[in-house]
Short mmCIF file of N, CA and C in Angstrom, two decimals:
data_model
loop_
_atom_site.label_atom_id
_atom_site.label_comp_id
_atom_site.label_asym_id
_atom_site.label_seq_id
_atom_site.Cartn_x
_atom_site.Cartn_y
_atom_site.Cartn_z
N VAL J 11 -37.33 140.37 3.14
CA VAL J 11 -36.20 140.33 4.05
C VAL J 11 -35.21 141.43 3.70
N CYS J 12 -34.96 141.59 2.41
CA CYS J 12 -34.01 142.61 1.97
C CYS J 12 -34.46 144.00 2.41
N LYS J 13 -35.72 144.31 2.18
CA LYS J 13 -36.24 145.63 2.54
C LYS J 13 -36.13 145.86 4.05
N ARG J 14 -36.48 144.87 4.82
CA ARG J 14 -36.43 144.99 6.28
C ARG J 14 -34.98 145.16 6.76
N ALA J 15 -34.06 144.44 6.15
CA ALA J 15 -32.65 144.54 6.52
C ALA J 15 -32.09 145.92 6.20
N VAL J 16 -32.45 146.47 5.04
CA VAL J 16 -31.96 147.79 4.65
C VAL J 16 -32.55 148.86 5.58
N GLU J 17 -33.82 148.70 5.96
CA GLU J 17 -34.41 149.64 6.93
C GLU J 17 -33.62 149.62 8.23
N GLU J 18 -33.25 148.43 8.68
CA GLU J 18 -32.50 148.28 9.92
C GLU J 18 -31.10 148.89 9.79
N VAL J 19 -30.44 148.66 8.66
CA VAL J 19 -29.13 149.25 8.42
C VAL J 19 -29.23 150.77 8.47
N TRP J 20 -30.24 151.31 7.81
CA TRP J 20 -30.41 152.77 7.78
C TRP J 20 -30.61 153.33 9.19
N ASN J 21 -31.47 152.70 9.98
CA ASN J 21 -31.72 153.17 11.34
C ASN J 21 -30.46 153.12 12.21
N ILE J 22 -29.72 152.04 12.10
CA ILE J 22 -28.49 151.91 12.88
C ILE J 22 -27.46 152.93 12.42
N ALA J 23 -27.35 153.13 11.10
CA ALA J 23 -26.40 154.10 10.56
C ALA J 23 -26.72 155.51 11.04
N GLU J 24 -28.00 155.87 11.06
CA GLU J 24 -28.39 157.19 11.58
C GLU J 24 -28.00 157.34 13.04
N HIS J 25 -28.22 156.30 13.83
CA HIS J 25 -27.84 156.34 15.24
C HIS J 25 -26.31 156.46 15.39
N MET J 26 -25.57 155.73 14.56
CA MET J 26 -24.11 155.80 14.61
C MET J 26 -23.63 157.23 14.34
N ARG J 27 -24.26 157.90 13.38
CA ARG J 27 -23.88 159.28 13.06
C ARG J 27 -24.20 160.23 14.21
N GLU J 28 -25.34 160.01 14.87
CA GLU J 28 -25.75 160.87 15.97
C GLU J 28 -24.76 160.82 17.13
N VAL J 29 -24.24 159.66 17.43
CA VAL J 29 -23.36 159.51 18.60
C VAL J 29 -21.88 159.63 18.26
N ALA J 30 -21.54 159.67 16.99
CA ALA J 30 -20.13 159.77 16.59
C ALA J 30 -19.61 161.19 16.77
N PRO J 31 -18.32 161.32 17.09
CA PRO J 31 -17.73 162.66 17.18
C PRO J 31 -17.87 163.39 15.84
N TYR J 32 -18.32 164.62 15.90
CA TYR J 32 -18.54 165.46 14.71
C TYR J 32 -19.52 164.83 13.72
N HIS J 33 -20.29 163.85 14.18
CA HIS J 33 -21.29 163.16 13.37
C HIS J 33 -20.68 162.50 12.13
N LYS J 34 -19.43 162.09 12.24
CA LYS J 34 -18.73 161.42 11.14
C LYS J 34 -18.42 159.98 11.55
N VAL J 35 -18.80 159.04 10.71
CA VAL J 35 -18.54 157.63 10.93
C VAL J 35 -17.65 157.14 9.80
N GLY J 36 -16.65 156.35 10.12
CA GLY J 36 -15.72 155.85 9.12
C GLY J 36 -16.31 154.75 8.26
N GLU J 37 -15.72 154.57 7.11
CA GLU J 37 -16.19 153.53 6.19
C GLU J 37 -16.04 152.14 6.81
N ASP J 38 -15.01 151.93 7.62
CA ASP J 38 -14.81 150.63 8.26
C ASP J 38 -15.97 150.27 9.20
N GLU J 39 -16.49 151.28 9.91
CA GLU J 39 -17.62 151.02 10.80
C GLU J 39 -18.87 150.63 10.00
N PHE J 40 -19.07 151.27 8.86
CA PHE J 40 -20.21 150.90 8.01
C PHE J 40 -20.00 149.52 7.40
N ASN J 41 -18.76 149.18 7.05
CA ASN J 41 -18.47 147.83 6.56
C ASN J 41 -18.82 146.79 7.61
N GLU J 42 -18.45 147.07 8.86
CA GLU J 42 -18.75 146.14 9.95
C GLU J 42 -20.26 146.02 10.15
N LEU J 43 -20.97 147.13 10.05
CA LEU J 43 -22.43 147.11 10.18
C LEU J 43 -23.05 146.22 9.12
N THR J 44 -22.66 146.39 7.87
CA THR J 44 -23.25 145.59 6.80
C THR J 44 -22.80 144.13 6.88
N LEU J 45 -21.68 143.87 7.51
CA LEU J 45 -21.22 142.50 7.70
C LEU J 45 -22.05 141.78 8.76
N ASN J 46 -22.45 142.50 9.80
CA ASN J 46 -23.14 141.88 10.94
C ASN J 46 -24.66 141.98 10.90
N ILE J 47 -25.22 142.72 9.96
CA ILE J 47 -26.66 143.01 9.98
C ILE J 47 -27.53 141.75 9.85
N CYS J 48 -27.04 140.71 9.25
CA CYS J 48 -27.84 139.49 9.06
C CYS J 48 -27.61 138.45 10.14
N ASP J 49 -26.65 138.67 11.02
CA ASP J 49 -26.29 137.68 12.05
C ASP J 49 -27.08 137.94 13.32
N PRO J 50 -28.03 137.07 13.67
CA PRO J 50 -28.85 137.30 14.86
C PRO J 50 -28.07 137.22 16.17
N ASP J 51 -26.84 136.78 16.11
CA ASP J 51 -26.01 136.68 17.31
C ASP J 51 -25.22 137.95 17.58
N THR J 52 -25.41 138.99 16.75
CA THR J 52 -24.74 140.27 16.97
C THR J 52 -25.78 141.33 17.33
N ASP J 53 -25.30 142.45 17.89
CA ASP J 53 -26.22 143.54 18.23
C ASP J 53 -26.91 144.09 16.98
N GLU J 54 -26.15 144.22 15.89
CA GLU J 54 -26.73 144.76 14.65
C GLU J 54 -27.78 143.83 14.06
N GLY J 55 -27.63 142.54 14.27
CA GLY J 55 -28.52 141.57 13.65
C GLY J 55 -29.61 141.03 14.56
N GLU J 56 -29.76 141.61 15.74
CA GLU J 56 -30.78 141.05 16.64
C GLU J 56 -32.21 141.25 16.11
N TRP J 57 -32.39 142.15 15.15
CA TRP J 57 -33.70 142.33 14.52
C TRP J 57 -34.20 141.03 13.91
N VAL J 58 -33.25 140.18 13.45
CA VAL J 58 -33.61 138.91 12.79
C VAL J 58 -34.40 138.02 13.75
N SER J 59 -33.98 137.99 15.01
CA SER J 59 -34.65 137.11 15.98
C SER J 59 -35.96 137.71 16.50
N MET J 60 -36.32 138.89 16.00
CA MET J 60 -37.60 139.50 16.38
C MET J 60 -38.63 139.40 15.25
N GLN J 61 -38.31 138.60 14.23
CA GLN J 61 -39.20 138.44 13.08
C GLN J 61 -39.91 137.09 13.14
N ASP J 62 -41.11 137.07 12.61
CA ASP J 62 -41.87 135.84 12.48
C ASP J 62 -42.28 135.73 11.02
N ILE J 63 -42.19 134.54 10.47
CA ILE J 63 -42.59 134.32 9.08
C ILE J 63 -44.04 133.85 9.08
N GLU J 64 -44.88 134.53 8.29
CA GLU J 64 -46.29 134.17 8.21
C GLU J 64 -46.68 133.90 6.76
N GLN J 65 -47.60 132.97 6.59
CA GLN J 65 -48.15 132.66 5.27
C GLN J 65 -49.64 132.47 5.44
N ALA J 66 -50.44 133.27 4.72
CA ALA J 66 -51.89 133.25 4.88
C ALA J 66 -52.50 131.90 4.51
N LYS J 67 -52.05 131.34 3.40
CA LYS J 67 -52.55 130.02 2.99
C LYS J 67 -51.47 129.35 2.15
N LYS J 68 -51.63 128.08 1.96
CA LYS J 68 -50.65 127.31 1.19
C LYS J 68 -50.52 127.89 -0.22
N GLY J 69 -49.29 128.12 -0.63
CA GLY J 69 -49.03 128.67 -1.95
C GLY J 69 -48.97 130.20 -1.99
N ALA J 70 -49.42 130.85 -0.91
CA ALA J 70 -49.37 132.31 -0.85
C ALA J 70 -47.95 132.76 -0.51
N SER J 71 -47.67 134.02 -0.80
CA SER J 71 -46.35 134.55 -0.46
C SER J 71 -46.20 134.66 1.06
N ILE J 72 -44.97 134.61 1.50
CA ILE J 72 -44.72 134.73 2.93
C ILE J 72 -44.44 136.20 3.28
N LYS J 73 -44.70 136.54 4.52
CA LYS J 73 -44.47 137.91 4.99
C LYS J 73 -43.77 137.86 6.33
N LEU J 74 -42.99 138.90 6.59
CA LEU J 74 -42.35 139.03 7.89
C LEU J 74 -43.24 139.83 8.81
N LYS J 75 -43.34 139.38 10.04
CA LYS J 75 -44.11 140.10 11.05
C LYS J 75 -43.16 140.43 12.20
N GLN J 76 -43.11 141.69 12.56
CA GLN J 76 -42.27 142.15 13.66
C GLN J 76 -42.89 141.71 14.99
N GLU J 77 -42.14 140.98 15.78
CA GLU J 77 -42.59 140.56 17.10
C GLU J 77 -42.17 141.61 18.13
N GLU J 78 -42.82 141.61 19.25
CA GLU J 78 -42.52 142.59 20.29
C GLU J 78 -41.22 142.25 21.02
N TYR J 79 -40.95 140.97 21.16
CA TYR J 79 -39.77 140.54 21.92
C TYR J 79 -38.88 139.66 21.06
N MET J 80 -37.61 139.63 21.44
CA MET J 80 -36.65 138.77 20.77
C MET J 80 -36.94 137.32 21.15
N GLY J 81 -36.91 136.45 20.19
CA GLY J 81 -37.13 135.03 20.45
C GLY J 81 -35.85 134.24 20.26
N GLU J 82 -35.95 132.97 20.56
CA GLU J 82 -34.81 132.09 20.35
C GLU J 82 -34.67 131.85 18.86
N CYS J 83 -33.45 131.89 18.38
CA CYS J 83 -33.22 131.77 16.94
C CYS J 83 -33.20 130.30 16.54
N ARG J 84 -34.29 129.92 15.88
CA ARG J 84 -34.42 128.54 15.40
C ARG J 84 -34.57 128.55 13.89
N ARG J 85 -35.42 127.70 13.36
CA ARG J 85 -35.52 127.51 11.92
C ARG J 85 -35.94 128.77 11.16
N GLU J 86 -36.98 129.44 11.61
CA GLU J 86 -37.43 130.65 10.91
C GLU J 86 -36.35 131.72 10.94
N CYS J 87 -35.75 131.90 12.08
CA CYS J 87 -34.70 132.89 12.25
C CYS J 87 -33.52 132.59 11.32
N ARG J 88 -33.11 131.34 11.27
CA ARG J 88 -31.98 130.95 10.41
C ARG J 88 -32.34 131.09 8.93
N THR J 89 -33.61 130.89 8.59
CA THR J 89 -34.06 131.09 7.21
C THR J 89 -33.94 132.56 6.82
N ILE J 90 -34.39 133.44 7.71
CA ILE J 90 -34.28 134.88 7.47
C ILE J 90 -32.81 135.27 7.37
N GLU J 91 -31.99 134.75 8.26
CA GLU J 91 -30.55 135.04 8.23
C GLU J 91 -29.94 134.63 6.88
N LYS J 92 -30.30 133.45 6.39
CA LYS J 92 -29.74 132.96 5.13
C LYS J 92 -30.19 133.83 3.95
N ALA J 93 -31.47 134.22 3.93
CA ALA J 93 -31.98 135.08 2.85
C ALA J 93 -31.29 136.44 2.89
N CYS J 94 -31.15 136.99 4.07
CA CYS J 94 -30.51 138.28 4.25
C CYS J 94 -29.05 138.22 3.79
N THR J 95 -28.34 137.19 4.22
CA THR J 95 -26.93 137.03 3.87
C THR J 95 -26.76 136.88 2.36
N ALA J 96 -27.66 136.14 1.72
CA ALA J 96 -27.57 135.94 0.27
C ALA J 96 -27.62 137.27 -0.47
N VAL J 97 -28.47 138.19 -0.02
CA VAL J 97 -28.59 139.50 -0.66
C VAL J 97 -27.40 140.39 -0.30
N PHE J 98 -27.06 140.43 0.97
CA PHE J 98 -26.02 141.35 1.43
C PHE J 98 -24.63 140.94 0.97
N ASP J 99 -24.37 139.66 0.76
CA ASP J 99 -23.06 139.25 0.29
C ASP J 99 -22.72 139.90 -1.05
N GLU J 100 -23.74 140.08 -1.88
CA GLU J 100 -23.51 140.66 -3.20
C GLU J 100 -23.34 142.18 -3.16
N TYR J 101 -24.04 142.85 -2.25
CA TYR J 101 -24.08 144.32 -2.26
C TYR J 101 -23.48 144.97 -1.02
N ARG J 102 -22.84 144.20 -0.17
CA ARG J 102 -22.34 144.70 1.12
C ARG J 102 -21.41 145.91 0.96
N GLU J 103 -20.41 145.80 0.13
CA GLU J 103 -19.43 146.88 -0.02
C GLU J 103 -20.06 148.12 -0.63
N ASP J 104 -20.94 147.94 -1.60
CA ASP J 104 -21.61 149.08 -2.23
C ASP J 104 -22.47 149.83 -1.23
N LEU J 105 -23.20 149.09 -0.41
CA LEU J 105 -24.06 149.71 0.60
C LEU J 105 -23.23 150.45 1.64
N ALA J 106 -22.15 149.84 2.10
CA ALA J 106 -21.29 150.50 3.09
C ALA J 106 -20.71 151.79 2.52
N GLU J 107 -20.32 151.77 1.26
CA GLU J 107 -19.77 152.96 0.63
C GLU J 107 -20.83 154.06 0.49
N LEU J 108 -22.04 153.68 0.12
CA LEU J 108 -23.12 154.67 0.01
C LEU J 108 -23.47 155.28 1.37
N LEU J 109 -23.45 154.48 2.41
CA LEU J 109 -23.72 155.01 3.75
C LEU J 109 -22.62 155.97 4.20
N TRP J 110 -21.40 155.67 3.81
CA TRP J 110 -20.25 156.50 4.21
C TRP J 110 -20.27 157.85 3.53
N LYS J 111 -20.70 157.88 2.25
CA LYS J 111 -20.71 159.14 1.49
C LYS J 111 -21.81 159.97 2.01
#
């Protein structure tokens, strides 16, 4: 989940730079991005509702599978949101600062 979330943050940050005047984005915008990236109810976090959790067999590790369409956010979606939030709460400010530099 962490790797997928960081990939999504990076892609959104690149897009933000492309459309920003002089290709400069403020630190506050990156803070907002890292705040919303795990929330499936925001534009930045809609990637969460496009994930499916798969497990090959009982006891095996779980994997995220990218779905083609956004689904309704239920148990799997909320599980991904919680895992993402747990990681990002600790490193949110550091990541926003690194994106800004």
